[in-house]
Amino acid sequence: GQYTVTAEFWVEPDSTVTHIVPVTNHGFGMEGELMRVIRLSGKWSPGLLKGKPIRSRLRQSVIFQVLDE
């Protein structure tokens, strides 16, 4: 089937990602994989307030397609 998996995390003013937590709970390791990918994805663009970077909370979703073999 198809599963939409979501995680929330913070992007700090220095563009690093912190506090990654799953929002969904489908299991099968999908939430863990999404968190791993976000953790390894490098720097993200933080939010801006009056042109200055600020801490921002983001929510990222990914669709997993699980095929029967």
Short mmCIF file of C-alpha atoms in Angstrom, two decimals:
data_model
loop_
_atom_site.label_atom_id
_atom_site.label_comp_id
_atom_site.label_asym_id
_atom_site.label_seq_id
_atom_site.Cartn_x
_atom_site.Cartn_y
_atom_site.Cartn_z
CA GLY A 1 0.00 0.00 0.00
CA GLN A 2 0.84 3.65 0.11
CA TYR A 3 1.70 5.39 3.38
CA THR A 4 2.18 9.11 3.97
CA VAL A 5 4.74 9.51 6.76
CA THR A 6 5.26 12.86 8.48
CA ALA A 7 7.88 14.26 10.86
CA GLU A 8 8.29 17.65 12.53
CA PHE A 9 11.60 19.32 13.27
CA TRP A 10 13.21 22.67 14.04
CA VAL A 11 15.53 24.57 11.72
CA GLU A 12 17.83 26.70 13.83
CA PRO A 13 19.08 30.16 12.76
CA ASP A 14 22.43 28.56 11.78
CA SER A 15 20.51 26.24 9.34
CA THR A 16 21.00 23.05 11.38
CA VAL A 17 18.13 20.63 11.98
CA THR A 18 17.18 19.67 15.57
CA HIS A 19 14.40 17.95 17.53
CA ILE A 20 13.14 15.61 14.80
CA VAL A 21 9.98 13.77 15.93
CA PRO A 22 7.55 11.58 13.98
CA VAL A 23 3.97 12.79 13.65
CA THR A 24 2.56 9.59 12.14
CA ASN A 25 2.91 6.04 13.47
CA HIS A 26 2.50 3.58 10.60
CA GLY A 27 5.40 1.43 11.75
CA PHE A 28 7.50 -0.85 9.55
CA GLY A 29 10.47 1.48 10.20
CA MET A 30 9.10 4.20 7.91
CA GLU A 31 9.12 6.98 10.52
CA GLY A 32 12.65 6.03 11.52
CA GLU A 33 13.76 6.15 7.90
CA LEU A 34 12.23 9.59 7.35
CA MET A 35 13.94 10.89 10.50
CA ARG A 36 17.25 9.40 9.33
CA VAL A 37 16.95 11.06 5.92
CA ILE A 38 16.10 14.45 7.46
CA ARG A 39 19.03 14.12 9.88
CA LEU A 40 21.44 13.38 6.99
CA SER A 41 19.97 15.94 4.58
CA GLY A 42 22.33 18.74 5.55
CA LYS A 43 21.43 22.33 6.22
CA TRP A 44 17.96 23.79 5.66
CA SER A 45 17.00 27.43 5.15
CA PRO A 46 15.68 28.93 8.40
CA GLY A 47 12.72 31.27 8.54
CA LEU A 48 13.35 34.99 8.29
CA LEU A 49 11.93 37.80 10.38
CA LYS A 50 12.78 41.31 9.20
CA GLY A 51 15.60 39.79 7.16
CA LYS A 52 17.20 37.94 10.09
CA PRO A 53 17.21 34.14 10.41
CA ILE A 54 15.00 32.75 13.18
CA ARG A 55 14.26 29.31 14.62
CA SER A 56 11.48 27.70 12.56
CA ARG A 57 9.38 24.56 12.97
CA LEU A 58 8.78 22.54 9.82
CA ARG A 59 6.67 19.52 8.97
CA GLN A 60 7.85 17.22 6.16
CA SER A 61 5.83 14.40 4.60
CA VAL A 62 7.03 11.56 2.38
CA ILE A 63 4.98 8.90 0.60
CA PHE A 64 6.24 5.34 0.94
CA GLN A 65 5.04 2.74 -1.57
CA VAL A 66 5.18 -0.76 -0.07
CA LEU A 67 5.01 -3.51 -2.68
CA ASP A 68 4.14 -7.17 -2.10
CA GLU A 69 6.66 -9.60 -3.50
#
